[in-house]
């Protein structure tokens, strides 16, 4: 007598299963894809969590490797594009013999002097034009006229008036760094709400108290952004001034290296200028985060005009 087996009975261990009881290959593929997708998300999250300086350093190292390989493989003349190894050799040799250190110190004095001069005049002008309407009408048009004149065209005149010394270089640097900081300072001082100012005045606050307790704190994030922009432009201003006429400085080294077709030394100077600019940027932003700790970097846009 034949025994009928009900196919609707659940599968139990130890019993013989049918082909339909085995795991579906499509389900296994879906599970594998889900696991792989989860792993990809974890790897992307880990990469995203890496510090920015590490990612930038890794990208910089990769670009240097590509640069070195491309120049070596293509056989490009070092007069046209030197490999990074030769650039760093020229940089190291210049540091050891003291020449680059001397010229760097000269340019650094011009940068710092011009930057401080620009800060003093820009902040004073911003306070003047935001506190008195008459000053705004009288001073701002003159400032705009000066800004429209190319600074490269003004540098030779400053050289004639003040000579080849530090004064002409400092003034050229200050002129280039002045306007972006001024615009940021004016925008910051005017960013305080009129309702807040009227409320302080209703409590008997004077113009100076409104400025000190409301308008200056409101302007700090904008001023710090302007300082960052002015510091970077100060590096540019010092080099422009040295190109026009100088007997020392990194701009002078670039011109002398250009005459001798020493491209590696020119690139070495660019490395030094980049380091100076980065140091000034991180210094100002670091101090700014301590002073204007309530602000966010994304809330302020640098007005570089």
PDB file of C-alpha atoms in Angstrom:
ATOM      1  CA  UNK A   1       0.000   0.000   0.000  1.00  0.00           C
ATOM      2  CA  UNK A   2       1.425   3.360  -1.046  1.00  0.00           C
ATOM      3  CA  UNK A   3       1.697   6.135   1.446  1.00  0.00           C
ATOM      4  CA  UNK A   4       0.726   9.628   0.355  1.00  0.00           C
ATOM      5  CA  UNK A   5       3.021  12.435   1.526  1.00  0.00           C
ATOM      6  CA  UNK A   6       1.389  15.835   1.987  1.00  0.00           C
ATOM      7  CA  UNK A   7       3.491  18.453   0.203  1.00  0.00           C
ATOM      8  CA  UNK A   8       2.022  21.138   2.445  1.00  0.00           C
ATOM      9  CA  UNK A   9       3.800  19.794   5.534  1.00  0.00           C
ATOM     10  CA  UNK A  10       6.667  22.067   6.742  1.00  0.00           C
ATOM     11  CA  UNK A  11      10.178  20.876   6.309  1.00  0.00           C
ATOM     12  CA  UNK A  12      11.713  19.323   9.425  1.00  0.00           C
ATOM     13  CA  UNK A  13      15.349  18.522  10.031  1.00  0.00           C
ATOM     14  CA  UNK A  14      16.153  14.954   9.288  1.00  0.00           C
ATOM     15  CA  UNK A  15      13.514  14.651   6.623  1.00  0.00           C
ATOM     16  CA  UNK A  16      14.118  14.696   2.940  1.00  0.00           C
ATOM     17  CA  UNK A  17      13.342  18.080   1.385  1.00  0.00           C
ATOM     18  CA  UNK A  18      12.207  18.882  -2.118  1.00  0.00           C
ATOM     19  CA  UNK A  19      13.920  21.231  -4.605  1.00  0.00           C
ATOM     20  CA  UNK A  20      11.551  24.015  -3.642  1.00  0.00           C
ATOM     21  CA  UNK A  21      12.816  23.875  -0.027  1.00  0.00           C
ATOM     22  CA  UNK A  22      16.392  24.878  -0.991  1.00  0.00           C
ATOM     23  CA  UNK A  23      17.508  28.524  -0.744  1.00  0.00           C
ATOM     24  CA  UNK A  24      16.675  30.553  -3.815  1.00  0.00           C
ATOM     25  CA  UNK A  25      19.882  31.672  -5.662  1.00  0.00           C
ATOM     26  CA  UNK A  26      18.230  35.019  -6.416  1.00  0.00           C
ATOM     27  CA  UNK A  27      17.699  35.589  -2.683  1.00  0.00           C
ATOM     28  CA  UNK A  28      21.357  34.834  -2.010  1.00  0.00           C
ATOM     29  CA  UNK A  29      22.371  37.368  -4.671  1.00  0.00           C
ATOM     30  CA  UNK A  30      20.106  40.002  -3.097  1.00  0.00           C
ATOM     31  CA  UNK A  31      21.618  39.385   0.332  1.00  0.00           C
ATOM     32  CA  UNK A  32      25.141  39.664  -1.098  1.00  0.00           C
ATOM     33  CA  UNK A  33      24.304  42.942  -2.810  1.00  0.00           C
ATOM     34  CA  UNK A  34      22.836  44.337   0.416  1.00  0.00           C
ATOM     35  CA  UNK A  35      25.970  43.406   2.364  1.00  0.00           C
ATOM     36  CA  UNK A  36      28.255  44.883  -0.299  1.00  0.00           C
ATOM     37  CA  UNK A  37      26.206  48.106  -0.419  1.00  0.00           C
ATOM     38  CA  UNK A  38      26.415  48.410   3.366  1.00  0.00           C
ATOM     39  CA  UNK A  39      30.175  47.931   3.204  1.00  0.00           C
ATOM     40  CA  UNK A  40      30.470  50.627   0.536  1.00  0.00           C
ATOM     41  CA  UNK A  41      28.476  53.034   2.714  1.00  0.00           C
ATOM     42  CA  UNK A  42      30.747  52.344   5.681  1.00  0.00           C
ATOM     43  CA  UNK A  43      33.878  52.930   3.581  1.00  0.00           C
ATOM     44  CA  UNK A  44      32.466  56.197   2.204  1.00  0.00           C
ATOM     45  CA  UNK A  45      31.563  57.325   5.714  1.00  0.00           C
ATOM     46  CA  UNK A  46      35.053  56.497   6.954  1.00  0.00           C
ATOM     47  CA  UNK A  47      36.587  58.466   4.069  1.00  0.00           C
ATOM     48  CA  UNK A  48      34.281  61.399   4.775  1.00  0.00           C
ATOM     49  CA  UNK A  49      35.272  61.424   8.449  1.00  0.00           C
ATOM     50  CA  UNK A  50      38.983  61.801   7.660  1.00  0.00           C
ATOM     51  CA  UNK A  51      40.407  65.247   8.522  1.00  0.00           C
ATOM     52  CA  UNK A  52      40.603  67.724   5.656  1.00  0.00           C
ATOM     53  CA  UNK A  53      44.346  68.270   6.006  1.00  0.00           C
ATOM     54  CA  UNK A  54      44.950  64.529   5.551  1.00  0.00           C
ATOM     55  CA  UNK A  55      42.837  64.359   2.386  1.00  0.00           C
ATOM     56  CA  UNK A  56      44.526  67.478   0.988  1.00  0.00           C
ATOM     57  CA  UNK A  57      47.974  66.080   1.793  1.00  0.00           C
ATOM     58  CA  UNK A  58      47.145  62.781   0.103  1.00  0.00           C
ATOM     59  CA  UNK A  59      45.857  64.568  -2.992  1.00  0.00           C
ATOM     60  CA  UNK A  60      48.949  66.808  -3.044  1.00  0.00           C
ATOM     61  CA  UNK A  61      51.245  63.771  -2.835  1.00  0.00           C
ATOM     62  CA  UNK A  62      49.388  62.077  -5.689  1.00  0.00           C
ATOM     63  CA  UNK A  63      49.649  65.194  -7.861  1.00  0.00           C
ATOM     64  CA  UNK A  64      53.368  65.461  -7.128  1.00  0.00           C
ATOM     65  CA  UNK A  65      53.826  61.832  -8.133  1.00  0.00           C
ATOM     66  CA  UNK A  66      51.934  62.392 -11.369  1.00  0.00           C
ATOM     67  CA  UNK A  67      53.960  65.538 -12.060  1.00  0.00           C
ATOM     68  CA  UNK A  68      57.303  63.788 -11.427  1.00  0.00           C
ATOM     69  CA  UNK A  69      56.356  60.757 -13.524  1.00  0.00           C
ATOM     70  CA  UNK A  70      54.979  62.791 -16.425  1.00  0.00           C
ATOM     71  CA  UNK A  71      58.063  65.007 -16.650  1.00  0.00           C
ATOM     72  CA  UNK A  72      60.453  62.052 -16.452  1.00  0.00           C
ATOM     73  CA  UNK A  73      58.554  59.889 -18.942  1.00  0.00           C
ATOM     74  CA  UNK A  74      57.907  62.670 -21.447  1.00  0.00           C
ATOM     75  CA  UNK A  75      61.508  63.902 -21.199  1.00  0.00           C
ATOM     76  CA  UNK A  76      60.470  67.518 -20.666  1.00  0.00           C
ATOM     77  CA  UNK A  77      63.376  69.922 -20.290  1.00  0.00           C
ATOM     78  CA  UNK A  78      63.788  71.173 -16.689  1.00  0.00           C
ATOM     79  CA  UNK A  79      64.062  74.686 -18.120  1.00  0.00           C
ATOM     80  CA  UNK A  80      60.401  74.431 -19.112  1.00  0.00           C
ATOM     81  CA  UNK A  81      58.944  72.350 -16.268  1.00  0.00           C
ATOM     82  CA  UNK A  82      61.304  70.970 -13.608  1.00  0.00           C
ATOM     83  CA  UNK A  83      60.319  67.810 -11.728  1.00  0.00           C
ATOM     84  CA  UNK A  84      59.337  68.257  -8.078  1.00  0.00           C
ATOM     85  CA  UNK A  85      62.539  66.568  -6.942  1.00  0.00           C
ATOM     86  CA  UNK A  86      64.631  69.323  -8.531  1.00  0.00           C
ATOM     87  CA  UNK A  87      62.354  72.009  -7.079  1.00  0.00           C
ATOM     88  CA  UNK A  88      62.824  70.697  -3.548  1.00  0.00           C
ATOM     89  CA  UNK A  89      66.560  70.332  -4.149  1.00  0.00           C
ATOM     90  CA  UNK A  90      66.739  73.997  -5.162  1.00  0.00           C
ATOM     91  CA  UNK A  91      64.638  74.924  -2.135  1.00  0.00           C
ATOM     92  CA  UNK A  92      66.890  72.992   0.236  1.00  0.00           C
ATOM     93  CA  UNK A  93      70.080  74.415  -1.280  1.00  0.00           C
ATOM     94  CA  UNK A  94      68.697  77.945  -0.982  1.00  0.00           C
ATOM     95  CA  UNK A  95      67.846  77.384   2.665  1.00  0.00           C
ATOM     96  CA  UNK A  96      71.264  75.944   3.460  1.00  0.00           C
ATOM     97  CA  UNK A  97      73.253  78.794   1.913  1.00  0.00           C
ATOM     98  CA  UNK A  98      71.022  81.381   3.628  1.00  0.00           C
ATOM     99  CA  UNK A  99      70.034  83.251   0.472  1.00  0.00           C
ATOM    100  CA  UNK A 100      66.382  82.218   0.455  1.00  0.00           C
ATOM    101  CA  UNK A 101      66.093  82.874   4.182  1.00  0.00           C
ATOM    102  CA  UNK A 102      67.404  86.426   3.712  1.00  0.00           C
ATOM    103  CA  UNK A 103      65.096  87.230   0.788  1.00  0.00           C
ATOM    104  CA  UNK A 104      62.143  85.607   2.556  1.00  0.00           C
ATOM    105  CA  UNK A 105      62.695  87.835   5.583  1.00  0.00           C
ATOM    106  CA  UNK A 106      62.737  90.951   3.372  1.00  0.00           C
ATOM    107  CA  UNK A 107      59.459  89.997   1.685  1.00  0.00           C
ATOM    108  CA  UNK A 108      57.909  89.000   5.000  1.00  0.00           C
ATOM    109  CA  UNK A 109      58.607  92.459   6.420  1.00  0.00           C
ATOM    110  CA  UNK A 110      56.885  94.034   3.417  1.00  0.00           C
ATOM    111  CA  UNK A 111      53.908  91.712   3.776  1.00  0.00           C
ATOM    112  CA  UNK A 112      53.434  92.329   7.490  1.00  0.00           C
ATOM    113  CA  UNK A 113      54.031  96.072   7.227  1.00  0.00           C
ATOM    114  CA  UNK A 114      51.623  96.507   4.314  1.00  0.00           C
ATOM    115  CA  UNK A 115      49.014  94.285   5.952  1.00  0.00           C
ATOM    116  CA  UNK A 116      49.080  96.200   9.243  1.00  0.00           C
ATOM    117  CA  UNK A 117      48.914  99.530   7.414  1.00  0.00           C
ATOM    118  CA  UNK A 118      45.923  98.324   5.381  1.00  0.00           C
ATOM    119  CA  UNK A 119      44.181  97.085   8.532  1.00  0.00           C
ATOM    120  CA  UNK A 120      44.643 100.392  10.334  1.00  0.00           C
ATOM    121  CA  UNK A 121      43.371 102.560   7.467  1.00  0.00           C
ATOM    122  CA  UNK A 122      40.567 100.190   6.398  1.00  0.00           C
ATOM    123  CA  UNK A 123      39.070  99.840   9.877  1.00  0.00           C
ATOM    124  CA  UNK A 124      39.392 103.575  10.581  1.00  0.00           C
ATOM    125  CA  UNK A 125      37.737 104.422   7.259  1.00  0.00           C
ATOM    126  CA  UNK A 126      34.950 101.892   7.865  1.00  0.00           C
ATOM    127  CA  UNK A 127      34.184 103.379  11.284  1.00  0.00           C
ATOM    128  CA  UNK A 128      34.208 106.871   9.809  1.00  0.00           C
ATOM    129  CA  UNK A 129      31.831 106.230   6.911  1.00  0.00           C
ATOM    130  CA  UNK A 130      29.407 104.097   8.956  1.00  0.00           C
ATOM    131  CA  UNK A 131      29.132 106.594  11.806  1.00  0.00           C
ATOM    132  CA  UNK A 132      28.711 109.801   9.814  1.00  0.00           C
ATOM    133  CA  UNK A 133      26.713 110.093   6.590  1.00  0.00           C
ATOM    134  CA  UNK A 134      28.676 113.151   5.500  1.00  0.00           C
ATOM    135  CA  UNK A 135      31.911 111.158   5.661  1.00  0.00           C
ATOM    136  CA  UNK A 136      30.302 108.347   3.687  1.00  0.00           C
ATOM    137  CA  UNK A 137      29.299 110.737   0.896  1.00  0.00           C
ATOM    138  CA  UNK A 138      32.693 112.427   0.833  1.00  0.00           C
ATOM    139  CA  UNK A 139      35.126 109.541   1.366  1.00  0.00           C
ATOM    140  CA  UNK A 140      33.635 106.487  -0.357  1.00  0.00           C
ATOM    141  CA  UNK A 141      33.683 107.942  -3.914  1.00  0.00           C
ATOM    142  CA  UNK A 142      37.369 108.775  -3.507  1.00  0.00           C
ATOM    143  CA  UNK A 143      38.096 105.276  -2.247  1.00  0.00           C
ATOM    144  CA  UNK A 144      36.297 103.759  -5.232  1.00  0.00           C
ATOM    145  CA  UNK A 145      38.292 105.963  -7.629  1.00  0.00           C
ATOM    146  CA  UNK A 146      41.563 104.800  -6.068  1.00  0.00           C
ATOM    147  CA  UNK A 147      40.419 101.187  -6.257  1.00  0.00           C
ATOM    148  CA  UNK A 148      39.644 101.426  -9.971  1.00  0.00           C
ATOM    149  CA  UNK A 149      43.247 102.386 -10.749  1.00  0.00           C
ATOM    150  CA  UNK A 150      45.375  99.251 -11.381  1.00  0.00           C
ATOM    151  CA  UNK A 151      47.847  98.859  -8.545  1.00  0.00           C
ATOM    152  CA  UNK A 152      50.527  97.680 -10.946  1.00  0.00           C
ATOM    153  CA  UNK A 153      50.273 101.084 -12.616  1.00  0.00           C
ATOM    154  CA  UNK A 154      50.595 102.866  -9.262  1.00  0.00           C
ATOM    155  CA  UNK A 155      53.623 100.871  -8.107  1.00  0.00           C
ATOM    156  CA  UNK A 156      56.128 102.675 -10.412  1.00  0.00           C
ATOM    157  CA  UNK A 157      54.906 106.047  -9.149  1.00  0.00           C
ATOM    158  CA  UNK A 158      55.342 104.961  -5.542  1.00  0.00           C
ATOM    159  CA  UNK A 159      58.818 103.759  -6.475  1.00  0.00           C
ATOM    160  CA  UNK A 160      59.687 107.199  -7.860  1.00  0.00           C
ATOM    161  CA  UNK A 161      58.258 109.011  -4.841  1.00  0.00           C
ATOM    162  CA  UNK A 162      59.647 106.790  -2.073  1.00  0.00           C
ATOM    163  CA  UNK A 163      62.615 105.040  -3.664  1.00  0.00           C
ATOM    164  CA  UNK A 164      63.659 101.393  -3.824  1.00  0.00           C
ATOM    165  CA  UNK A 165      63.481 100.864  -0.066  1.00  0.00           C
ATOM    166  CA  UNK A 166      60.895  99.268   2.155  1.00  0.00           C
ATOM    167  CA  UNK A 167      58.471 102.214   2.111  1.00  0.00           C
ATOM    168  CA  UNK A 168      57.358 101.900  -1.512  1.00  0.00           C
ATOM    169  CA  UNK A 169      56.889  98.132  -1.176  1.00  0.00           C
ATOM    170  CA  UNK A 170      54.879  98.507   2.025  1.00  0.00           C
ATOM    171  CA  UNK A 171      52.590 101.151   0.504  1.00  0.00           C
ATOM    172  CA  UNK A 172      51.963  99.051  -2.616  1.00  0.00           C
ATOM    173  CA  UNK A 173      51.114  96.059  -0.454  1.00  0.00           C
ATOM    174  CA  UNK A 174      48.761  98.154   1.690  1.00  0.00           C
ATOM    175  CA  UNK A 175      46.945  99.540  -1.363  1.00  0.00           C
ATOM    176  CA  UNK A 176      46.264  96.058  -2.717  1.00  0.00           C
ATOM    177  CA  UNK A 177      45.062  94.694   0.652  1.00  0.00           C
ATOM    178  CA  UNK A 178      43.056  97.770   1.670  1.00  0.00           C
ATOM    179  CA  UNK A 179      39.813  97.645  -0.317  1.00  0.00           C
ATOM    180  CA  UNK A 180      38.536  94.078   0.388  1.00  0.00           C
ATOM    181  CA  UNK A 181      38.975  94.624   4.120  1.00  0.00           C
ATOM    182  CA  UNK A 182      37.230  97.997   3.939  1.00  0.00           C
ATOM    183  CA  UNK A 183      34.192  96.544   2.161  1.00  0.00           C
ATOM    184  CA  UNK A 184      33.910  93.672   4.642  1.00  0.00           C
ATOM    185  CA  UNK A 185      34.206  96.038   7.607  1.00  0.00           C
ATOM    186  CA  UNK A 186      31.511  98.365   6.231  1.00  0.00           C
ATOM    187  CA  UNK A 187      29.167  95.456   5.533  1.00  0.00           C
ATOM    188  CA  UNK A 188      29.768  94.082   9.021  1.00  0.00           C
ATOM    189  CA  UNK A 189      29.148  97.387  10.792  1.00  0.00           C
ATOM    190  CA  UNK A 190      25.945  97.878   8.801  1.00  0.00           C
ATOM    191  CA  UNK A 191      24.752  94.325   9.439  1.00  0.00           C
ATOM    192  CA  UNK A 192      23.371  95.124  12.899  1.00  0.00           C
ATOM    193  CA  UNK A 193      19.587  95.243  12.759  1.00  0.00           C
ATOM    194  CA  UNK A 194      17.813  98.577  13.041  1.00  0.00           C
ATOM    195  CA  UNK A 195      15.372  97.126  15.604  1.00  0.00           C
ATOM    196  CA  UNK A 196      18.230  96.204  17.936  1.00  0.00           C
ATOM    197  CA  UNK A 197      19.783  99.645  17.549  1.00  0.00           C
ATOM    198  CA  UNK A 198      16.466 101.398  18.229  1.00  0.00           C
ATOM    199  CA  UNK A 199      15.942  99.241  21.304  1.00  0.00           C
ATOM    200  CA  UNK A 200      19.354 100.197  22.715  1.00  0.00           C
ATOM    201  CA  UNK A 201      18.682 103.868  22.003  1.00  0.00           C
ATOM    202  CA  UNK A 202      15.312 103.629  23.741  1.00  0.00           C
ATOM    203  CA  UNK A 203      17.180 102.547  26.870  1.00  0.00           C
ATOM    204  CA  UNK A 204      19.372 105.625  26.626  1.00  0.00           C
ATOM    205  CA  UNK A 205      22.415 104.110  24.939  1.00  0.00           C
ATOM    206  CA  UNK A 206      24.725 106.579  23.254  1.00  0.00           C
ATOM    207  CA  UNK A 207      26.114 106.225  19.734  1.00  0.00           C
ATOM    208  CA  UNK A 208      29.399 104.932  21.175  1.00  0.00           C
ATOM    209  CA  UNK A 209      27.595 102.350  23.333  1.00  0.00           C
ATOM    210  CA  UNK A 210      25.564 101.119  20.350  1.00  0.00           C
ATOM    211  CA  UNK A 211      28.779 100.817  18.366  1.00  0.00           C
ATOM    212  CA  UNK A 212      30.686  99.022  21.108  1.00  0.00           C
ATOM    213  CA  UNK A 213      27.950  96.674  22.303  1.00  0.00           C
ATOM    214  CA  UNK A 214      26.108  95.891  19.071  1.00  0.00           C
ATOM    215  CA  UNK A 215      27.695  96.992  15.808  1.00  0.00           C
ATOM    216  CA  UNK A 216      31.294  95.923  16.451  1.00  0.00           C
ATOM    217  CA  UNK A 217      30.347  92.408  17.684  1.00  0.00           C
ATOM    218  CA  UNK A 218      28.062  92.028  14.662  1.00  0.00           C
ATOM    219  CA  UNK A 219      30.897  93.119  12.356  1.00  0.00           C
ATOM    220  CA  UNK A 220      33.554  90.752  13.731  1.00  0.00           C
ATOM    221  CA  UNK A 221      32.826  87.743  11.454  1.00  0.00           C
ATOM    222  CA  UNK A 222      32.897  90.007   8.390  1.00  0.00           C
ATOM    223  CA  UNK A 223      36.076  91.748   9.543  1.00  0.00           C
ATOM    224  CA  UNK A 224      37.818  88.425  10.118  1.00  0.00           C
ATOM    225  CA  UNK A 225      36.856  87.279   6.616  1.00  0.00           C
ATOM    226  CA  UNK A 226      38.221  90.554   5.277  1.00  0.00           C
ATOM    227  CA  UNK A 227      41.441  90.126   7.253  1.00  0.00           C
ATOM    228  CA  UNK A 228      41.890  86.686   5.729  1.00  0.00           C
ATOM    229  CA  UNK A 229      41.455  88.080   2.230  1.00  0.00           C
ATOM    230  CA  UNK A 230      43.731  91.051   2.951  1.00  0.00           C
ATOM    231  CA  UNK A 231      46.496  88.811   4.324  1.00  0.00           C
ATOM    232  CA  UNK A 232      46.564  86.699   1.168  1.00  0.00           C
ATOM    233  CA  UNK A 233      46.499  89.809  -1.025  1.00  0.00           C
ATOM    234  CA  UNK A 234      49.390  91.245   0.981  1.00  0.00           C
ATOM    235  CA  UNK A 235      51.579  88.426  -0.326  1.00  0.00           C
ATOM    236  CA  UNK A 236      50.548  89.341  -3.861  1.00  0.00           C
ATOM    237  CA  UNK A 237      51.146  93.039  -3.209  1.00  0.00           C
ATOM    238  CA  UNK A 238      54.678  92.521  -1.935  1.00  0.00           C
ATOM    239  CA  UNK A 239      55.640  90.455  -4.987  1.00  0.00           C
ATOM    240  CA  UNK A 240      54.085  92.998  -7.374  1.00  0.00           C
ATOM    241  CA  UNK A 241      56.068  95.776  -5.687  1.00  0.00           C
ATOM    242  CA  UNK A 242      59.297  93.787  -5.935  1.00  0.00           C
ATOM    243  CA  UNK A 243      58.703  93.047  -9.612  1.00  0.00           C
ATOM    244  CA  UNK A 244      58.550  96.772 -10.329  1.00  0.00           C
ATOM    245  CA  UNK A 245      61.862  97.471  -8.658  1.00  0.00           C
ATOM    246  CA  UNK A 246      63.734  95.798  -5.829  1.00  0.00           C
ATOM    247  CA  UNK A 247      67.222  94.863  -4.767  1.00  0.00           C
ATOM    248  CA  UNK A 248      66.119  92.058  -2.430  1.00  0.00           C
ATOM    249  CA  UNK A 249      63.082  89.909  -1.731  1.00  0.00           C
ATOM    250  CA  UNK A 250      61.435  86.840  -3.213  1.00  0.00           C
ATOM    251  CA  UNK A 251      60.135  88.816  -6.194  1.00  0.00           C
ATOM    252  CA  UNK A 252      63.708  89.841  -6.894  1.00  0.00           C
ATOM    253  CA  UNK A 253      64.779  86.158  -6.716  1.00  0.00           C
ATOM    254  CA  UNK A 254      62.071  85.201  -9.232  1.00  0.00           C
ATOM    255  CA  UNK A 255      63.272  87.821 -11.694  1.00  0.00           C
ATOM    256  CA  UNK A 256      66.939  86.873 -11.228  1.00  0.00           C
ATOM    257  CA  UNK A 257      66.113  83.171 -11.682  1.00  0.00           C
ATOM    258  CA  UNK A 258      64.074  83.989 -14.776  1.00  0.00           C
ATOM    259  CA  UNK A 259      67.084  85.763 -16.297  1.00  0.00           C
ATOM    260  CA  UNK A 260      69.253  82.690 -15.620  1.00  0.00           C
ATOM    261  CA  UNK A 261      66.566  80.247 -16.848  1.00  0.00           C
ATOM    262  CA  UNK A 262      66.612  78.645 -13.389  1.00  0.00           C
ATOM    263  CA  UNK A 263      63.027  77.429 -13.371  1.00  0.00           C
ATOM    264  CA  UNK A 264      63.526  75.154 -10.356  1.00  0.00           C
ATOM    265  CA  UNK A 265      64.480  78.141  -8.165  1.00  0.00           C
ATOM    266  CA  UNK A 266      61.405  80.021  -9.399  1.00  0.00           C
ATOM    267  CA  UNK A 267      59.191  77.131  -8.353  1.00  0.00           C
ATOM    268  CA  UNK A 268      61.014  76.990  -5.008  1.00  0.00           C
ATOM    269  CA  UNK A 269      60.095  80.630  -4.373  1.00  0.00           C
ATOM    270  CA  UNK A 270      56.470  79.834  -5.229  1.00  0.00           C
ATOM    271  CA  UNK A 271      56.539  77.091  -2.598  1.00  0.00           C
ATOM    272  CA  UNK A 272      57.760  79.586   0.016  1.00  0.00           C
ATOM    273  CA  UNK A 273      55.085  82.116  -0.944  1.00  0.00           C
ATOM    274  CA  UNK A 274      52.418  79.429  -0.700  1.00  0.00           C
ATOM    275  CA  UNK A 275      53.620  78.481   2.771  1.00  0.00           C
ATOM    276  CA  UNK A 276      53.546  82.135   3.881  1.00  0.00           C
ATOM    277  CA  UNK A 277      50.015  82.572   2.550  1.00  0.00           C
ATOM    278  CA  UNK A 278      48.785  79.372   4.205  1.00  0.00           C
ATOM    279  CA  UNK A 279      50.353  80.331   7.538  1.00  0.00           C
ATOM    280  CA  UNK A 280      48.675  83.739   7.468  1.00  0.00           C
ATOM    281  CA  UNK A 281      45.347  82.165   6.506  1.00  0.00           C
ATOM    282  CA  UNK A 282      45.387  79.585   9.297  1.00  0.00           C
ATOM    283  CA  UNK A 283      46.616  82.138  11.828  1.00  0.00           C
ATOM    284  CA  UNK A 284      43.797  84.579  11.089  1.00  0.00           C
ATOM    285  CA  UNK A 285      41.065  81.966  10.878  1.00  0.00           C
ATOM    286  CA  UNK A 286      42.290  80.309  14.075  1.00  0.00           C
ATOM    287  CA  UNK A 287      42.285  83.576  15.988  1.00  0.00           C
ATOM    288  CA  UNK A 288      38.947  84.468  14.410  1.00  0.00           C
ATOM    289  CA  UNK A 289      37.329  81.291  15.710  1.00  0.00           C
ATOM    290  CA  UNK A 290      38.451  82.219  19.202  1.00  0.00           C
ATOM    291  CA  UNK A 291      37.217  85.808  18.983  1.00  0.00           C
ATOM    292  CA  UNK A 292      34.002  85.366  16.976  1.00  0.00           C
ATOM    293  CA  UNK A 293      33.209  81.927  18.365  1.00  0.00           C
ATOM    294  CA  UNK A 294      29.465  82.364  17.804  1.00  0.00           C
ATOM    295  CA  UNK A 295      29.801  82.666  14.036  1.00  0.00           C
ATOM    296  CA  UNK A 296      30.154  80.004  11.354  1.00  0.00           C
ATOM    297  CA  UNK A 297      32.491  80.113   8.389  1.00  0.00           C
ATOM    298  CA  UNK A 298      29.657  79.433   5.959  1.00  0.00           C
ATOM    299  CA  UNK A 299      27.718  82.438   7.208  1.00  0.00           C
ATOM    300  CA  UNK A 300      30.264  84.974   5.954  1.00  0.00           C
ATOM    301  CA  UNK A 301      31.356  85.367   2.377  1.00  0.00           C
ATOM    302  CA  UNK A 302      34.582  87.177   1.591  1.00  0.00           C
ATOM    303  CA  UNK A 303      33.888  90.262  -0.447  1.00  0.00           C
ATOM    304  CA  UNK A 304      36.967  90.401  -2.666  1.00  0.00           C
ATOM    305  CA  UNK A 305      36.301  93.180  -5.151  1.00  0.00           C
TER     306      UNK A 305
END
